[in-house]
mmCIF file of C-alpha atoms in Angstrom:
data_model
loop_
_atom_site.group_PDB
_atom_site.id
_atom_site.type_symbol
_atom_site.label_atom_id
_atom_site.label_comp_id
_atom_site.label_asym_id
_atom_site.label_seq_id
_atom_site.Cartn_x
_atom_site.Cartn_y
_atom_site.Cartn_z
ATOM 1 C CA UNK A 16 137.956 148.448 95.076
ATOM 2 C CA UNK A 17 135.369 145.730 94.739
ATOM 3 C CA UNK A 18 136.294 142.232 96.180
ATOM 4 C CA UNK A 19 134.564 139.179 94.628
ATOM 5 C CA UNK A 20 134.287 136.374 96.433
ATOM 6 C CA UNK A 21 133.837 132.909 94.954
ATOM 7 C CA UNK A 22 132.186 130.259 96.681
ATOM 8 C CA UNK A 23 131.358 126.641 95.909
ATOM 9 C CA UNK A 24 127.339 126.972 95.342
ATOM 10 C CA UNK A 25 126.738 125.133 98.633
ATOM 11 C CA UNK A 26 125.170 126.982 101.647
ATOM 12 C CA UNK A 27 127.699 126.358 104.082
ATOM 13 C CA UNK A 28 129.792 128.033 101.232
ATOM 14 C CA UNK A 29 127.294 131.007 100.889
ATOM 15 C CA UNK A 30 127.852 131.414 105.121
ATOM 16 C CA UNK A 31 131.350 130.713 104.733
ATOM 17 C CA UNK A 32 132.057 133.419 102.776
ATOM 18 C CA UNK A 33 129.935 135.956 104.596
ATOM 19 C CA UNK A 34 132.170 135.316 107.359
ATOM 20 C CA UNK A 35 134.862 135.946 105.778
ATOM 21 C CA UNK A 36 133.670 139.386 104.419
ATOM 22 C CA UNK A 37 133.538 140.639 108.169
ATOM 23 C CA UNK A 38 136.501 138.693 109.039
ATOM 24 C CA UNK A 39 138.801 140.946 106.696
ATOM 25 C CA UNK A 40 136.744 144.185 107.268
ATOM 26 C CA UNK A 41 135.211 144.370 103.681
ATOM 27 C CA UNK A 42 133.656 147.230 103.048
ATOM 28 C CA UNK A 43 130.086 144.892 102.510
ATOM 29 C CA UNK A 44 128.884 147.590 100.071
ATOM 30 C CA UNK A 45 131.858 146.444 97.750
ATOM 31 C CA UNK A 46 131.215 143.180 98.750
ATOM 32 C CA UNK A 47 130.180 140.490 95.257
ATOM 33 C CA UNK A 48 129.568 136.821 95.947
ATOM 34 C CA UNK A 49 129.179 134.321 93.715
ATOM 35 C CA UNK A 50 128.965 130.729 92.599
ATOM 36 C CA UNK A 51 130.066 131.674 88.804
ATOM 37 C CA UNK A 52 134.224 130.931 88.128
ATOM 38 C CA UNK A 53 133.439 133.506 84.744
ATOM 39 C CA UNK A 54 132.059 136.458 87.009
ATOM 40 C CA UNK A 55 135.229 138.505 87.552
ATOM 41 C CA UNK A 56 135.907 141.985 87.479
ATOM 42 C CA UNK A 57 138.993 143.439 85.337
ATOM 43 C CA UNK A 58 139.274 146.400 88.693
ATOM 44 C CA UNK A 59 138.493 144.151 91.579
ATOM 45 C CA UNK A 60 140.192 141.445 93.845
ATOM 46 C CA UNK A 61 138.724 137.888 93.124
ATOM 47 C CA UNK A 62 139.089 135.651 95.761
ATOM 48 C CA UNK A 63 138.120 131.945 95.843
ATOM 49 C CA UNK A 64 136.536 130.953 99.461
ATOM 50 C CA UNK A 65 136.963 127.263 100.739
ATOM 51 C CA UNK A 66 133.987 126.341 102.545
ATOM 52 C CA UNK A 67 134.309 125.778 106.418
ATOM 53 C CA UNK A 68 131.859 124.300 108.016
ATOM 54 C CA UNK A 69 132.669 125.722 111.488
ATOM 55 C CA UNK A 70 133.081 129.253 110.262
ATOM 56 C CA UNK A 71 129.525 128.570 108.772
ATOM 57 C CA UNK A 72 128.083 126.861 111.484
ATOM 58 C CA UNK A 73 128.843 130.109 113.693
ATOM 59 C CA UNK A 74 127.385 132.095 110.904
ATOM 60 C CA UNK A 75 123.985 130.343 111.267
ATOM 61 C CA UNK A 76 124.171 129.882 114.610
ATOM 62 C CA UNK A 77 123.984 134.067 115.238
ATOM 63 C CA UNK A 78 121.392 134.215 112.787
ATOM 64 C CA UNK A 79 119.350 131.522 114.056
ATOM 65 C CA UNK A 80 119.543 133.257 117.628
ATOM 66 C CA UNK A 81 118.012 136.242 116.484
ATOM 67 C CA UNK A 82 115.656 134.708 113.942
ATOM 68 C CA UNK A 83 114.592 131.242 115.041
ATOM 69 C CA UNK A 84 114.203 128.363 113.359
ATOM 70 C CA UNK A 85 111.724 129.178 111.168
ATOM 71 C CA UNK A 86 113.506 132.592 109.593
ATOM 72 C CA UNK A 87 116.441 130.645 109.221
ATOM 73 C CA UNK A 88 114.483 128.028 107.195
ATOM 74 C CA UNK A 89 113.400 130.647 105.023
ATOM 75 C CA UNK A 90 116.756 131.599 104.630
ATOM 76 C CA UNK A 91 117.283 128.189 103.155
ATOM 77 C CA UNK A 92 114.141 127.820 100.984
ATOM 78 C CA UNK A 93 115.433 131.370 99.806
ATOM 79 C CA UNK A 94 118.774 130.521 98.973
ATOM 80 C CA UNK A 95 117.402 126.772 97.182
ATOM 81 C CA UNK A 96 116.465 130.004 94.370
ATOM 82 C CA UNK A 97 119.731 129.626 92.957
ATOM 83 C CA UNK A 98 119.721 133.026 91.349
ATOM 84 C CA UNK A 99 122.594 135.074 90.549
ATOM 85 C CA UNK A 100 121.620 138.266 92.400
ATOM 86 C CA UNK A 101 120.580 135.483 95.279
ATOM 87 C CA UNK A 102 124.349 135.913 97.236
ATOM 88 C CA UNK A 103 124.482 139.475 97.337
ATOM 89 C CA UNK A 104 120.980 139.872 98.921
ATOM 90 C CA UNK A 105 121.744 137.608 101.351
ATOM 91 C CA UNK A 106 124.537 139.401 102.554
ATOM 92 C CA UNK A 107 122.518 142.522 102.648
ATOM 93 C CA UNK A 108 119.947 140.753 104.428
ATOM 94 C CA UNK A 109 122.156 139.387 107.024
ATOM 95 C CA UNK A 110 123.705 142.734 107.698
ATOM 96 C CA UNK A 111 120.380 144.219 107.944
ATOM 97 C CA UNK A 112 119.661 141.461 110.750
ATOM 98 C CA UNK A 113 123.216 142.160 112.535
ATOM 99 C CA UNK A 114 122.412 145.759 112.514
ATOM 100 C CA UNK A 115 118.897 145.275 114.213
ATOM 101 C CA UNK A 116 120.212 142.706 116.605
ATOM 102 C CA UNK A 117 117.095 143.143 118.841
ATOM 103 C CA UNK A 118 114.243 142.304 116.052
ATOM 104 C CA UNK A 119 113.378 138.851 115.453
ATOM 105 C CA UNK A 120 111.138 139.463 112.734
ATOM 106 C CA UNK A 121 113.508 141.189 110.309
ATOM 107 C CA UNK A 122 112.683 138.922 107.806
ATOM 108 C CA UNK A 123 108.712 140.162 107.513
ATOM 109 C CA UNK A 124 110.050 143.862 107.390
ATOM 110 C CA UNK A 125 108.741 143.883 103.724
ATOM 111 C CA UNK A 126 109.338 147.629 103.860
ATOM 112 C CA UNK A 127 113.109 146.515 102.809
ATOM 113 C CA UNK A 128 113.300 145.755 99.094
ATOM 114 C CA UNK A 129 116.058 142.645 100.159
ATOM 115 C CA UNK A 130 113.219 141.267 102.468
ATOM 116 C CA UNK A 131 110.577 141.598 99.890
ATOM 117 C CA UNK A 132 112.402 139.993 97.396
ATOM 118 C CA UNK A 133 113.675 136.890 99.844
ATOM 119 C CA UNK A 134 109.917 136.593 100.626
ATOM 120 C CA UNK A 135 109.323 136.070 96.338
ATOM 121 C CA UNK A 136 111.592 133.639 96.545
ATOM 122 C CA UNK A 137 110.218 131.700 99.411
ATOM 123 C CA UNK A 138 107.394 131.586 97.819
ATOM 124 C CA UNK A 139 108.453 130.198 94.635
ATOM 125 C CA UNK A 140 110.553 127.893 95.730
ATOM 126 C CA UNK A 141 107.960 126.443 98.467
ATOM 127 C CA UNK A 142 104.776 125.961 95.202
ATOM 128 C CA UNK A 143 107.746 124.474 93.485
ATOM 129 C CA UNK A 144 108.280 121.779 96.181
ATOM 130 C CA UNK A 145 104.771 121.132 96.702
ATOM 131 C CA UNK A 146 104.551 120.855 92.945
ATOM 132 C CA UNK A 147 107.258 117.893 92.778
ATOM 133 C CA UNK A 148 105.408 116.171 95.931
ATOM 134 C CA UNK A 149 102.563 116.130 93.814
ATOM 135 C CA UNK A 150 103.921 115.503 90.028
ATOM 136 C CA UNK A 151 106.295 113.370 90.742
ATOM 137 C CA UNK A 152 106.350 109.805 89.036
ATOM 138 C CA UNK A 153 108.089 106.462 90.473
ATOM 139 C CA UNK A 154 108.592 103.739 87.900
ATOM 140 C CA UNK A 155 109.476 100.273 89.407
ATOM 141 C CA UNK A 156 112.454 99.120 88.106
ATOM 142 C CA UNK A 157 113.909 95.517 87.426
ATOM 143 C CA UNK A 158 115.835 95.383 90.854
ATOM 144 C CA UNK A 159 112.529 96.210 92.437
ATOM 145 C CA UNK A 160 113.666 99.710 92.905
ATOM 146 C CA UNK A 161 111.449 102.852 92.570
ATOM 147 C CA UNK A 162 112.891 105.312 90.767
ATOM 148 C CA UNK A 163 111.752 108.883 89.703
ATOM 149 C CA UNK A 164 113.506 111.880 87.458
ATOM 150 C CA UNK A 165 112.219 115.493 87.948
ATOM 151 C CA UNK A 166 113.534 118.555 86.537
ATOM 152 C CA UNK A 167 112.746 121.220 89.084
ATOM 153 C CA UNK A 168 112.787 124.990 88.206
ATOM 154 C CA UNK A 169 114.356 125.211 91.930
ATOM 155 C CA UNK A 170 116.822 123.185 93.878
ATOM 156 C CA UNK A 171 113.966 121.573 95.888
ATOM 157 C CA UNK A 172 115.175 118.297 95.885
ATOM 158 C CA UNK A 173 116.666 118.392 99.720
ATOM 159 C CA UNK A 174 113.082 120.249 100.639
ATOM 160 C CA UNK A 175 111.296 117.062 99.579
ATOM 161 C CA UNK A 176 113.473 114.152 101.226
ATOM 162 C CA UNK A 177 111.145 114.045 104.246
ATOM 163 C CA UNK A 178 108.125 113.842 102.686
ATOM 164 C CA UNK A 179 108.585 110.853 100.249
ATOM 165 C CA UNK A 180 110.326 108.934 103.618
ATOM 166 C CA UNK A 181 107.163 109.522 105.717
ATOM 167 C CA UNK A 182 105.285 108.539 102.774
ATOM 168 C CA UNK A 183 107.239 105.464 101.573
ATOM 169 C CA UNK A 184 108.877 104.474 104.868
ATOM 170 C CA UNK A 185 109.659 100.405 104.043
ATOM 171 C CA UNK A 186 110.475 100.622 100.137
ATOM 172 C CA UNK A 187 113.762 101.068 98.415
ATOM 173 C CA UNK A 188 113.434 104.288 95.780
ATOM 174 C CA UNK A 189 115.326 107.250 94.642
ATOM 175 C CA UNK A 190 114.571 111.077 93.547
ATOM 176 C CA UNK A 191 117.393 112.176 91.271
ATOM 177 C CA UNK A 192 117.451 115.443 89.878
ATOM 178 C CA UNK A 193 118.398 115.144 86.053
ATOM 179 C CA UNK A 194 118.915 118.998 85.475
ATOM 180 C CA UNK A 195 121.539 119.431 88.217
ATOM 181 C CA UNK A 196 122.811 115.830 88.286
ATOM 182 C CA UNK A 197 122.613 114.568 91.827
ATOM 183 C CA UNK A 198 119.754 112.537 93.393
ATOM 184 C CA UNK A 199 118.864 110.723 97.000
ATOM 185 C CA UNK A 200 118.342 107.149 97.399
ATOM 186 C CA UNK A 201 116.815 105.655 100.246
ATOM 187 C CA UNK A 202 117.417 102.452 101.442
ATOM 188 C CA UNK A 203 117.163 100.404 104.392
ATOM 189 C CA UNK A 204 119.634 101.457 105.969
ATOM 190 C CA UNK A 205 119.384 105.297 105.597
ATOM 191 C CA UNK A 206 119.859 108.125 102.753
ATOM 192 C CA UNK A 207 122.409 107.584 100.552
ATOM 193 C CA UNK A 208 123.420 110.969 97.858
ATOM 194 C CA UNK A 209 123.653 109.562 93.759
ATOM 195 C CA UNK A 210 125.834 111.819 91.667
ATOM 196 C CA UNK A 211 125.867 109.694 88.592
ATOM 197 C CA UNK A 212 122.669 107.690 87.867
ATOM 198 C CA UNK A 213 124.214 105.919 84.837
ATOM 199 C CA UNK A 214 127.554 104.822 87.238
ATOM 200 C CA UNK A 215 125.609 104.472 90.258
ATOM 201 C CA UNK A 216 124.200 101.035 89.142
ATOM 202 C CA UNK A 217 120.522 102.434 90.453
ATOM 203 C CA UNK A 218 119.063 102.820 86.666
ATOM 204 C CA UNK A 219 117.692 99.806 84.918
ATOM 205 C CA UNK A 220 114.815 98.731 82.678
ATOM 206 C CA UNK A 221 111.583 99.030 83.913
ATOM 207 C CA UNK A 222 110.049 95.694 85.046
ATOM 208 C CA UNK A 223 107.130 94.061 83.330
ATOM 209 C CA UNK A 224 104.865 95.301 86.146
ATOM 210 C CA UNK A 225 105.717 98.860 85.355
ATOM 211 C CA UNK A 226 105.179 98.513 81.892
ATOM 212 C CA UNK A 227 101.859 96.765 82.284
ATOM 213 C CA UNK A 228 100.940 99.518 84.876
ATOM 214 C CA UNK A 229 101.916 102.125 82.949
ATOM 215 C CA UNK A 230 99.813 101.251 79.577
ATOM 216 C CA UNK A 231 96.643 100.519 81.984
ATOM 217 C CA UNK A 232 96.758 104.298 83.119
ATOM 218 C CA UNK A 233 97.399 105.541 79.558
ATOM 219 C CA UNK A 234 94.454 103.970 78.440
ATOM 220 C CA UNK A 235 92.468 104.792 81.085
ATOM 221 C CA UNK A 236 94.002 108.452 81.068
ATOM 222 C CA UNK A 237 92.900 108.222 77.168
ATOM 223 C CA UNK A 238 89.266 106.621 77.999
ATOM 224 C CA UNK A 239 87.936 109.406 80.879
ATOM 225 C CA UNK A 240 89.096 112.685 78.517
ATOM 226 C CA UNK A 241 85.843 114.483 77.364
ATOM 227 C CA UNK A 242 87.126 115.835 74.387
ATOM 228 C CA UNK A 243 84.235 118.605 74.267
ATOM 229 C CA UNK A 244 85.296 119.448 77.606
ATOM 230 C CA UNK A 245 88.984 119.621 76.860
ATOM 231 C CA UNK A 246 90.296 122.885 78.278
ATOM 232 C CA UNK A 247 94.203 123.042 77.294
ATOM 233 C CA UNK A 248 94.758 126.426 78.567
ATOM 234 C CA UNK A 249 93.163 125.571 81.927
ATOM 235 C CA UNK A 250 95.501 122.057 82.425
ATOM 236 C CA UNK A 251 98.597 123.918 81.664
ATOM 237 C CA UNK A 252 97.972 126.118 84.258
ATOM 238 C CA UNK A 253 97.056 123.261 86.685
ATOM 239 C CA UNK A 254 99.668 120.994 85.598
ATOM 240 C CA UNK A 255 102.564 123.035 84.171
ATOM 241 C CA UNK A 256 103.776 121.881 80.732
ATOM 242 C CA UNK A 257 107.364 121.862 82.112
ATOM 243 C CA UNK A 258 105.906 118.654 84.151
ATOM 244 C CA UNK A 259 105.069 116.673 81.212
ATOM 245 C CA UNK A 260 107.992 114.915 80.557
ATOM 246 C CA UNK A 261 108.273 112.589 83.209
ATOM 247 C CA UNK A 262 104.156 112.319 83.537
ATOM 248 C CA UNK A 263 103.015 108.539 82.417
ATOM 249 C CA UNK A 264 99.827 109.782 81.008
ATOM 250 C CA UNK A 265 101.903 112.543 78.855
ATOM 251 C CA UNK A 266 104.404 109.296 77.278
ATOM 252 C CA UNK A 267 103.926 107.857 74.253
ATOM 253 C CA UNK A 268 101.868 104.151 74.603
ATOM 254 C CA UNK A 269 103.954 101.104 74.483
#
């Protein structure tokens, strides 16, 4: 028998449901989770699993014993991967961890094909939010409000918040994510989630400073390229043509 477990997307769903795999003595090998209502199985049990937050906090409070802060924050950047297979290694991963209670470092055992394949992700996902720290674009709005739109190949958005606070402590701006369809604004008063830009009142037209900004660095974009010099291969490897869209310099000019 193979029992599928459904579970919302969210990490405290992703714990949730691990606990719930060794609440009701799954066999784990026979164990599926997933985020996906169409991946059933015509010869298994599917099972839909509301997420608890205290059944996940004690989830990640066992693992975070054993493997600190930091492995659990890998654990995190790992799951922001959002890849189908992503569930299932978890749960092998954190059964790997319960069964070597006594190792903190379970998670640089890259002798385990799980661990390796965590580690990929890591990695990916942490270039990817360093990438968005560095591409991303804030347009001044009308209402005085900086707004950008990325389009991450990850779910980095939450790995980013931090950053653009330190960095832009005292203004009023929001990050929204236009490929998953949520976004953070930040005003004076604290963080505040957006899961509708259009209804959320935050998008306007840009305001004349913007505009005027934004044809000054096209031109001057346009005036500094040494077109002997151009080297397309080389700047799509720099700057990723999946970046483009939301790069002043790559819009068309006013």
């Amino acid at each position: 028998m193979r029992f599928i477990l459904h579970y919302d997307g969210s990490f405290d769903g992703l714990l949730t449901a691990v606990f719930q795999a060794y609440a009701r003595k799954y066999p784990l090998d026979s164990v599926h989770i997933t985020c996906d209502a169409d991946d059933t199985d015509l010869f298994g049990q599917s099972e839909t699993i509301a997420t608890e937050p205290e059944q996940a906090q004690r989830v990640f409070q066992r693992l975070e014993r054993q493997i600190g802060c930091r492995g659990t924050l890998k654990l995190l950047y790992g799951f922001l991967s959002a890849t189908p297979e992503m569930p299932d290694t978890f749960l092998r991963i954190v059964r790997l961890a319960l069964a070597q209670s006594g190792r903190r470092d379970i998670l640089s055992d890259y002798g385990h094909y799980d661990v390796m394949q965590w580690a990929k992700w890591v990695k990916s996902v942490g270039h990817e939010k360093h990438r968005m720290e560095a591409f991303v674009r804030f347009e001044e709005m009308e209402n005085g409000l900086y707004l950008a739109r990325i389009e991450p190949q990850y779910d980095v958005l939450p790995l980013t918040v931090r950053h653009f606070r330190q960095r832009y402590p005292a203004q009023q701006w929001a990050v929204y994510d236009m490929q998953r369809g949520y976004g953070i604004f930040n005003h004076s008063d604290g963080l505040h989630p957006i899961s509708d830009l259009a209804q959320s009142g935050i998008e306007a037209h840009y305001s004349d400073r913007e505009r005027d900004y934004q044809r000054l660095w096209q031109r001057y974009f346009h005036s500094t390229t040494i077109l002997s010099r151009r080297n397309p291969r080389l700047h799509r490897q720099q700057m990723p043509q999946r970046y483009w869209k939301y790069l002043t310099e790559k819009q068309p000019a006013f």
